[in-house]
Coordinates of C-alpha atoms and ligand atoms in Angstrom, one line a residue:
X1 CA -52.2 8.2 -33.3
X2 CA -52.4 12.1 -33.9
X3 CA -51.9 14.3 -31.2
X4 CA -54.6 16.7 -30.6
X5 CA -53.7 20.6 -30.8
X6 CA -56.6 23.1 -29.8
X7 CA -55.7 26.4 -31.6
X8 CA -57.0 30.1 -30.1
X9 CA -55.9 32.6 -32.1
X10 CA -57.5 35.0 -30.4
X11 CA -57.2 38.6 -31.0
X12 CA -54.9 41.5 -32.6
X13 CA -51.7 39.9 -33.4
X14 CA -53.0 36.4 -31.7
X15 CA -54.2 35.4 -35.6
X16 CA -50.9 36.9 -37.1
X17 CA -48.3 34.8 -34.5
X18 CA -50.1 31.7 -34.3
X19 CA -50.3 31.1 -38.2
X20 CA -46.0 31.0 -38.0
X21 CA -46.6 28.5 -34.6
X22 CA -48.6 26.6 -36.5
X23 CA -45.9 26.1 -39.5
X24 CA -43.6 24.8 -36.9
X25 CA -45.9 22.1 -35.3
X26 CA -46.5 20.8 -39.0
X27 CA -42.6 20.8 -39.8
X28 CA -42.5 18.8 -36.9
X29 CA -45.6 16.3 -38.1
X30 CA -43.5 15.9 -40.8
X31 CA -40.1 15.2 -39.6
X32 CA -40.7 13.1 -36.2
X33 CA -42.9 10.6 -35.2
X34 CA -45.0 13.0 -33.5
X35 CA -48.7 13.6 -35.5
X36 CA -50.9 16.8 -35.1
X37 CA -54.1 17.8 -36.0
X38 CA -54.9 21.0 -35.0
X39 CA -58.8 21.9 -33.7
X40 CA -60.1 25.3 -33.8
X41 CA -61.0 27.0 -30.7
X42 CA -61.6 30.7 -30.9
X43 CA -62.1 32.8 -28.0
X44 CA -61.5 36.4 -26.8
X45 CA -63.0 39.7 -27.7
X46 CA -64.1 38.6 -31.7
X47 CA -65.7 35.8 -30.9
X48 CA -67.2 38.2 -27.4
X49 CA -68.9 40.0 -30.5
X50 CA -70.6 37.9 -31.8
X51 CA -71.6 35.5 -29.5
X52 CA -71.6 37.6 -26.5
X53 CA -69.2 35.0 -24.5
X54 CA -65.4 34.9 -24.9
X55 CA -65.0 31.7 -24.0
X56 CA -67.8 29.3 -25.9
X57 CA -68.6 25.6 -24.3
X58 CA -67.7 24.1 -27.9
X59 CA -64.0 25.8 -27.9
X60 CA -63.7 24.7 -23.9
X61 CA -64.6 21.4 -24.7
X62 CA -62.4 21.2 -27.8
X63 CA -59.7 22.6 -25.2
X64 CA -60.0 20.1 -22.2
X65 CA -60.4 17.0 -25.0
X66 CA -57.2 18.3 -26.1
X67 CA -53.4 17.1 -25.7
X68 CA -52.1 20.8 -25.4
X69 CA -53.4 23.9 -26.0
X70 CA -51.8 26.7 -28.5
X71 CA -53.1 30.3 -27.4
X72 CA -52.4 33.5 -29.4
X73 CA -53.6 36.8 -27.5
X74 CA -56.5 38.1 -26.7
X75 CA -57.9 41.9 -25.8
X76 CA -59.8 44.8 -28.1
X77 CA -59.1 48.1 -27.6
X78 CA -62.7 48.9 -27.7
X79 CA -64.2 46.8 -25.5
X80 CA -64.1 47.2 -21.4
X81 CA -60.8 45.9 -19.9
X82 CA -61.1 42.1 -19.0
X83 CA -64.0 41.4 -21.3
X84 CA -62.0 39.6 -23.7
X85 CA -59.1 38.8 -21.6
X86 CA -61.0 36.7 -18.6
X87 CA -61.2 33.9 -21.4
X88 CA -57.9 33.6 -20.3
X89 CA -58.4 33.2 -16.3
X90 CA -61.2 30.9 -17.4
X91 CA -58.6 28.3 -19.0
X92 CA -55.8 28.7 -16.5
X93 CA -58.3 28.3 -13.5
X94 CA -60.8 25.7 -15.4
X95 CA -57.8 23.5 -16.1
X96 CA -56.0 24.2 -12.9
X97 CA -52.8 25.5 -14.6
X98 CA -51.0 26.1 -11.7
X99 CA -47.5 26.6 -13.0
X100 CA -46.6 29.5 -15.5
X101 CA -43.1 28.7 -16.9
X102 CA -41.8 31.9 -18.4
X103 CA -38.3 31.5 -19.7
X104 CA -35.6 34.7 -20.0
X105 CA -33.2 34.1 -22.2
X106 CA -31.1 36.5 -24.0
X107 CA -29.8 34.8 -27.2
X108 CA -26.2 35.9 -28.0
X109 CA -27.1 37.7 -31.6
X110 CA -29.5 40.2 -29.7
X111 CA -26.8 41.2 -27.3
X112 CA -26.2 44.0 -28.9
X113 CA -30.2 45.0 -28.5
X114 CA -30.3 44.7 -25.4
X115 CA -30.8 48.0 -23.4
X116 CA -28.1 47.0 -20.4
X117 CA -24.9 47.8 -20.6
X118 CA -22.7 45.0 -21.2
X119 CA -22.0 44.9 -16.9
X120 CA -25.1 44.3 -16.0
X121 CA -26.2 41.7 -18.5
X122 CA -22.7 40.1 -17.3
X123 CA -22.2 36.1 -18.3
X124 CA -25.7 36.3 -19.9
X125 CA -29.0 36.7 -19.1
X126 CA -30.7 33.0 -19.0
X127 CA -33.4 32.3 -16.0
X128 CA -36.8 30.6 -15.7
X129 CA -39.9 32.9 -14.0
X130 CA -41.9 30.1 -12.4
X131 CA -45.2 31.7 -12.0
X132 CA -48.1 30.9 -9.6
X133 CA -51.0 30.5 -11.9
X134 CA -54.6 29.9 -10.2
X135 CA -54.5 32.5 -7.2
X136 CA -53.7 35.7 -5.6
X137 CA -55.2 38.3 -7.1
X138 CA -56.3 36.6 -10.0
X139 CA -58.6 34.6 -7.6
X140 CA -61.5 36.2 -9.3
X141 CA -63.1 37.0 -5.9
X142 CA -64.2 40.7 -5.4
X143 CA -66.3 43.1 -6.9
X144 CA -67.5 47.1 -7.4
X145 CA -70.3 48.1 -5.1
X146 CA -72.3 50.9 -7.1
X147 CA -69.0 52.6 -8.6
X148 CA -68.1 53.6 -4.8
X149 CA -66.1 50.8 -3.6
X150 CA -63.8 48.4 -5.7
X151 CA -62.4 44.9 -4.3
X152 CA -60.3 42.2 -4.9
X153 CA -59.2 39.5 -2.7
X154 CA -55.2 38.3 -2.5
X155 CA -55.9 34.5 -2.1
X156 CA -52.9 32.2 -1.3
X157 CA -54.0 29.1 -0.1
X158 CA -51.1 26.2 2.1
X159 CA -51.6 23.7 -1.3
X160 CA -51.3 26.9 -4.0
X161 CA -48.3 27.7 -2.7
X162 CA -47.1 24.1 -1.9
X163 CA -47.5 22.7 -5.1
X164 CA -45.4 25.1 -7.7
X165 CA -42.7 26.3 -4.8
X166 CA -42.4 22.4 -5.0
X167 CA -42.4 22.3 -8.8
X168 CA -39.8 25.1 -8.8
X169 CA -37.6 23.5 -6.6
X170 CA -37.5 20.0 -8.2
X171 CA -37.0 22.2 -11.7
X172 CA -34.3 23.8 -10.2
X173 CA -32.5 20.5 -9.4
X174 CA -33.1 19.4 -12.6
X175 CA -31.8 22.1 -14.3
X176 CA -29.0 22.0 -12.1
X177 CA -29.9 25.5 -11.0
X178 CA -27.3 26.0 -7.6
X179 CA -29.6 29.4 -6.7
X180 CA -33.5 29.6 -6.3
X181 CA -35.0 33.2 -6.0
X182 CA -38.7 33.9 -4.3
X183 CA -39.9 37.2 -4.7
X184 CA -42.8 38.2 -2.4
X185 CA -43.8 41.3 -0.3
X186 CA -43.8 39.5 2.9
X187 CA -42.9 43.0 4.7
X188 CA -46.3 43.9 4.7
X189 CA -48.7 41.6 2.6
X190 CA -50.0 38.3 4.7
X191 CA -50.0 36.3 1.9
X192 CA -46.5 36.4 0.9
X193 CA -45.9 35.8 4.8
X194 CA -47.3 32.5 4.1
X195 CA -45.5 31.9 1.2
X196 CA -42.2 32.5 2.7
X197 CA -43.2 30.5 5.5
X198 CA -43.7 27.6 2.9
X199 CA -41.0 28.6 0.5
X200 CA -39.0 28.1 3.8
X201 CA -40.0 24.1 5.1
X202 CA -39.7 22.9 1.1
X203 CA -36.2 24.4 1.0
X204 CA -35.5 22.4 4.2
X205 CA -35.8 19.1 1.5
X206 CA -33.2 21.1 -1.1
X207 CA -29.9 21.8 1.2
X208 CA -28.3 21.2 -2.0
X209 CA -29.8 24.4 -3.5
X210 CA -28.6 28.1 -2.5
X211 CA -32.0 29.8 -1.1
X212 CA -33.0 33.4 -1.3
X213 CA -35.8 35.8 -0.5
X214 CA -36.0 39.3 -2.3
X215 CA -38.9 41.4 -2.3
X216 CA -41.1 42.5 -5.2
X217 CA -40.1 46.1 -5.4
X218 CA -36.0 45.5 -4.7
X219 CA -36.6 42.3 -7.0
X220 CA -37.4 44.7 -10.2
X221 CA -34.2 46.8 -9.3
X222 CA -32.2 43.4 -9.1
X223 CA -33.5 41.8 -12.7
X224 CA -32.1 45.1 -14.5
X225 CA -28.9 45.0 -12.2
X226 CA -27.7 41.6 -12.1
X227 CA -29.8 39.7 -14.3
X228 CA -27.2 37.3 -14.8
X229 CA -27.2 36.3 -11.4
X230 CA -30.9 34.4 -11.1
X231 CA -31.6 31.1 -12.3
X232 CA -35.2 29.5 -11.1
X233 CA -37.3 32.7 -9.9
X234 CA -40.6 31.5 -8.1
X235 CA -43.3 34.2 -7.3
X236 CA -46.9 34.6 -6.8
X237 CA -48.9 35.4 -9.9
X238 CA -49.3 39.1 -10.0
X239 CA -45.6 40.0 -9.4
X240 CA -45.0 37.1 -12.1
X241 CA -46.9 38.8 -14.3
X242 CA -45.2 42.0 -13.6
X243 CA -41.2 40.8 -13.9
X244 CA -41.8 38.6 -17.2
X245 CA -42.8 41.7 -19.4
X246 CA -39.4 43.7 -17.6
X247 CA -37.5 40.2 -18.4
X248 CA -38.8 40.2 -22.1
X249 CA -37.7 43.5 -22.6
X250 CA -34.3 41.9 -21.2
X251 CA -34.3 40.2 -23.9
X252 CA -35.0 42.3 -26.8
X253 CA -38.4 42.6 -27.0
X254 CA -41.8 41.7 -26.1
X255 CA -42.7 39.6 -28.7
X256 CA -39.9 37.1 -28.0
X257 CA -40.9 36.0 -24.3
X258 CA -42.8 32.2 -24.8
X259 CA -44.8 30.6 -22.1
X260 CA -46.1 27.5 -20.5
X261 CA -49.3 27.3 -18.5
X262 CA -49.2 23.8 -17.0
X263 CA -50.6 21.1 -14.7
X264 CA -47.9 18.5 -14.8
X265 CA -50.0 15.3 -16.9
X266 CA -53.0 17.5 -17.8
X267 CA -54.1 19.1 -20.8
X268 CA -51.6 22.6 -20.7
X269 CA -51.7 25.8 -22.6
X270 CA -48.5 27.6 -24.4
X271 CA -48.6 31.2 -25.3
X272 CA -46.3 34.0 -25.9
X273 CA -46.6 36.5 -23.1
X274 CA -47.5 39.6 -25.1
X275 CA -50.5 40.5 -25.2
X276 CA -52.9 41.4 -28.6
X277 CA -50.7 44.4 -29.6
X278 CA -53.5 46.8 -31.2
X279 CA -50.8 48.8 -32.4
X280 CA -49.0 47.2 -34.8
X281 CA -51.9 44.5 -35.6
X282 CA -52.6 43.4 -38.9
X283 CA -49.7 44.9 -40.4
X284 CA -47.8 41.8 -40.8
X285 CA -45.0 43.4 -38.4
X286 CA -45.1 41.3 -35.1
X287 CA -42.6 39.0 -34.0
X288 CA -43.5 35.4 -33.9
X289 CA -40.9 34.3 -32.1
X290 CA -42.7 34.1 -28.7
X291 CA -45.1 32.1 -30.0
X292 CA -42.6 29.8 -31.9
X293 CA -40.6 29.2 -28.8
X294 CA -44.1 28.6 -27.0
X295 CA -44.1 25.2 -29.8
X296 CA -40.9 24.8 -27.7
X297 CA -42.3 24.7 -24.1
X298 CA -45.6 22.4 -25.5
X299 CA -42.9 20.1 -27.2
X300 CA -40.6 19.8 -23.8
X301 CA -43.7 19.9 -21.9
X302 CA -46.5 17.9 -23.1
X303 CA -44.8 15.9 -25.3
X304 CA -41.4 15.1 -23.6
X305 CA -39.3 15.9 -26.4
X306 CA -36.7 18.2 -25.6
X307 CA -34.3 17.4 -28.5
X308 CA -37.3 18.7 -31.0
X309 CA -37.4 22.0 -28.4
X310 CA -33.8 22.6 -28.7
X311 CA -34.0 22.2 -32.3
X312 CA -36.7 24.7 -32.2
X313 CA -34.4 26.8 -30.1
X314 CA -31.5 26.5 -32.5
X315 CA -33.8 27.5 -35.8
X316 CA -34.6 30.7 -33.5
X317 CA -31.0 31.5 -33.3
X318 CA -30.0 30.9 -36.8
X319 CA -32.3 33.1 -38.2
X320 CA -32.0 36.1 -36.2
X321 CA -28.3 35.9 -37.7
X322 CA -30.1 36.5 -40.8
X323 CA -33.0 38.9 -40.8
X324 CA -35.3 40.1 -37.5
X325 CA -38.8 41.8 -37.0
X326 CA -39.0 45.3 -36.8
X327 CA -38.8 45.2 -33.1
X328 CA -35.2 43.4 -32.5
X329 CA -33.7 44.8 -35.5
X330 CA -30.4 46.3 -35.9
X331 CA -29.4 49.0 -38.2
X332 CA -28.0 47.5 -41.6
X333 CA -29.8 44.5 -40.8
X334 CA -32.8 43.0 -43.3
X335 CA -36.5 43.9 -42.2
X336 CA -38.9 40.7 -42.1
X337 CA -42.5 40.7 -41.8
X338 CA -44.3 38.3 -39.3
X339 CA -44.6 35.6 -42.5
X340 CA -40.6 35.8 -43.7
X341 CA -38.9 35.4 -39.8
X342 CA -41.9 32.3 -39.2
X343 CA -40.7 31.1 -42.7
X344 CA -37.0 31.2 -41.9
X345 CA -37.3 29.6 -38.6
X346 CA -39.4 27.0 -40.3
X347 CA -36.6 26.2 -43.0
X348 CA -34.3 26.0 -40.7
X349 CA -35.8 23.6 -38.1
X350 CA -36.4 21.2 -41.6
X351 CA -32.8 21.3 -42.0
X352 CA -31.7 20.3 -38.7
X353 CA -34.4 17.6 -38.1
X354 CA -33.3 16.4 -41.4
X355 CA -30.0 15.9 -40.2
Ligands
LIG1 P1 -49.1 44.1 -25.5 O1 -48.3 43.0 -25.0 O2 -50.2 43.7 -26.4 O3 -48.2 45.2 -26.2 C1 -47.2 46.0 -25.5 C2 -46.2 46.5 -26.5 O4 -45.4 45.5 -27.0 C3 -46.8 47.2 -27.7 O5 -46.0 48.3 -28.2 C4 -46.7 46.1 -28.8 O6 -46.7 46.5 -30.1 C5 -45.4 45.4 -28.4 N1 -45.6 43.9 -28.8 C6 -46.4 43.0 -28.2 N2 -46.2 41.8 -28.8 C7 -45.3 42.0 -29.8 C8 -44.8 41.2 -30.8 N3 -45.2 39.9 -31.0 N4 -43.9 41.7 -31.7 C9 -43.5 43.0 -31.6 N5 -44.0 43.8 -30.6 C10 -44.9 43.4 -29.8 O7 -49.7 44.8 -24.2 P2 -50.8 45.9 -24.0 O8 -50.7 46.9 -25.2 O9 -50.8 46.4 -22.7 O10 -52.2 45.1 -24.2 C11 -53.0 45.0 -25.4 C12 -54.1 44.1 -25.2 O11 -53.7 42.8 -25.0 C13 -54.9 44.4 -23.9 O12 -56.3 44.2 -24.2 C14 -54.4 43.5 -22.9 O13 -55.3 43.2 -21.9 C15 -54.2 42.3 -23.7 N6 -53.2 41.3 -23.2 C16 -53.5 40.0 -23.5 C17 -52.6 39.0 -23.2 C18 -52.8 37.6 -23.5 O14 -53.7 37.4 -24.3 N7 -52.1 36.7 -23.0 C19 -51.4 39.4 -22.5 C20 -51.1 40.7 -22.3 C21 -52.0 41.7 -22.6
LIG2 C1 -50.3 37.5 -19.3 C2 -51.4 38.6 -19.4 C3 -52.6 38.1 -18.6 C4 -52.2 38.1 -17.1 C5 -53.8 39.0 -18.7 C6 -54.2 39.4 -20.1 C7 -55.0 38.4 -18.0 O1 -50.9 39.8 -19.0 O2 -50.5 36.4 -19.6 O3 -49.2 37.9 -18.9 O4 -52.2 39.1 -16.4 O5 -51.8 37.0 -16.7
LIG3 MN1 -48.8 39.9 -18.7

């Protein structure tokens, strides 16, 4: 039976990115006993012009009948902040996403591109950002009274923080992680004082696993100075939000940071963590990588095939030997567009599932 993939391509470079995600998924219909057909479902600031909703019922229906959900980016520079980009909260609170796995890994051919110098990016830069995904801020409770007083809530509820500290740690141990790192601002915010609190009793079940507490503002000091020292990182969903794009740039760029939005057995949604980059959009410039290693999470994820998301991994590598988007590239080194790096990586992976 074919798997079902619902497809946003959303906005800006969403379209541009997804189209190379997309050549992956069918490399891997072709070469493994895994079957997609993909189903359209468009949302963001486009379809917000033309149907006055950025989220239709049809495309949330198509997404909840789903097996996993493939999400480009979404955002128009002239419409009001949010407008497109709530479609987002709508998913990852409608589904009760509650875990946002954002991997940082800096591949050894972009070493070189990396803006630390070689002592601070040490034995390597390679750590997981486990994200709280439903809450805090993102709560969606609040609101402008007469364009005098603006509000938002910082929700953490006992079984928010519960259930993806306790994902974090059992990721940790199965990763053989020996260090978990929260990051919270319990110095002053209540919120985080509960999370620590939490973060604290769970850790009580892990003796196994080194613990540590760092706060949000020392925490974005720490990821530039020893990167290579975190391994799980768990952290409420604002601040999670905050450190990926820093980690991204960690690893050369933006555009190569992939993401998992998940509810452990439910229908989940991959992304790359950029957003709709209205700068370098439809030039046929962006790098797809984020969103190709995004196939990666859905495939180790969803699907419970992590030799198909290394192999993803390892096409990644090979061709950034060869050629890299504007963005990563080194002088003396061969320019692709969007089209040639999703192609490469695509040859590549038929190679080594061919094997
Ligand atoms: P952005 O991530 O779109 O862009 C920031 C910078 O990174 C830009 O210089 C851009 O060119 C570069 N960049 C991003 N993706 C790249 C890629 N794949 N390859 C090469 N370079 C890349 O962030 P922004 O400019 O703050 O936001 C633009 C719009 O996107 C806004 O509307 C914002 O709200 C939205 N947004 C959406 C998502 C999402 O859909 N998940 C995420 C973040 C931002
Ligand atoms: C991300 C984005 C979103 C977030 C926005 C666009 C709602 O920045 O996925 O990182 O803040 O979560
Ligand atoms: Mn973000």
């Amino acid at each position: 039976m074919k798997s079902k993939i619902a497809i946003t391509e959303g906005d800006g470079v969403g379209p541009e990115v997804i189209k190379e995600a997309k050549k992956i998924l069918r490399v891997i219909s072709d070469y493994s006993e895994l079957q997609f057909e993909f189903q359209e479902a468009p949302a963001g600031g486009e379809v917000w012009k033309k149907y006055g909703t950025n989220l239709p019922d049809k495309s949330y229906r198509v997404i909840k009948n789903a097996d996993a959900l493939l999400f480009g980016a979404v955002g128009l520079p002239d419409l009001a902040p949010g407008v497109a980009e709530s479609a987002i909260l709508k998913i990852r609170q409608g589904l009760d996403l509650y875990i946002n796995l954002r991997p940082i890994k800096l591949y050894e051919p972009l070493k070189s591109i990396c803006p630390l110098k070689a002592d601070f990016i040490g034995k390597g830069i390679d750590m997981y950002i486990i994200r709280e995904n439903t809450e805090g801020l993102y709560a969606n409770i609040g609101g402008i009274l007469r364009e005098e007083v603006a509000i938002n809530n910082m929700i953490y509820t006992r079984k928010g923080c519960e259930r993806v500290i306790k994902y974090a740690f059992e990721f940790a141990k199965r990763r053989k992680h020996n260090k978990i790192t929260s990051v919270d601002k319990a110095n002053i915010l209540k919120p985080s004082q509960l999370w620590r609190n939490i973060f604290t009793e769970l850790g009580n079940k892990f003796p196994n696993i080194n613990q540590e507490n760092i706060y949000i503002d020392a925490f974005c000091q720490w990821l530039i100075r020893a990167p290579y020292s975190y391994e799980t990182v768990v952290t409420g969903n604002l601040f999670g939000d905050i450190i990926s794009d820093e980690g991204a740039f960690l690893i050369g760029s933006l555009g190569m940071a992939s993401s998992g939005n998940i509810h452990p057995g439910e229908t989940s949604m991959y992304e790359p963590i950029h957003g709709s980059a209205p700068d370098i959009a439809g030039k046929n410039v962006a790098n797809p990588i984020g969103a190709i290693l995004s196939v990666k999470l859905m495939l180790e994820e969803s699907f419970k095939k992590p030799d198909i998301g290394d192999a993803i991994e390892q096409a990644v590598i090979e061709a950034i030997k060869e050629g890299r988007t504007q963005d990563i590239k080194e002088k003396n080194q061969k320019t692709l567009t969007t089209a040639d790096m999703g192609d490469l990586i695509k040859e590549n992976l038929k190679s080594i599932l061919k094997r």
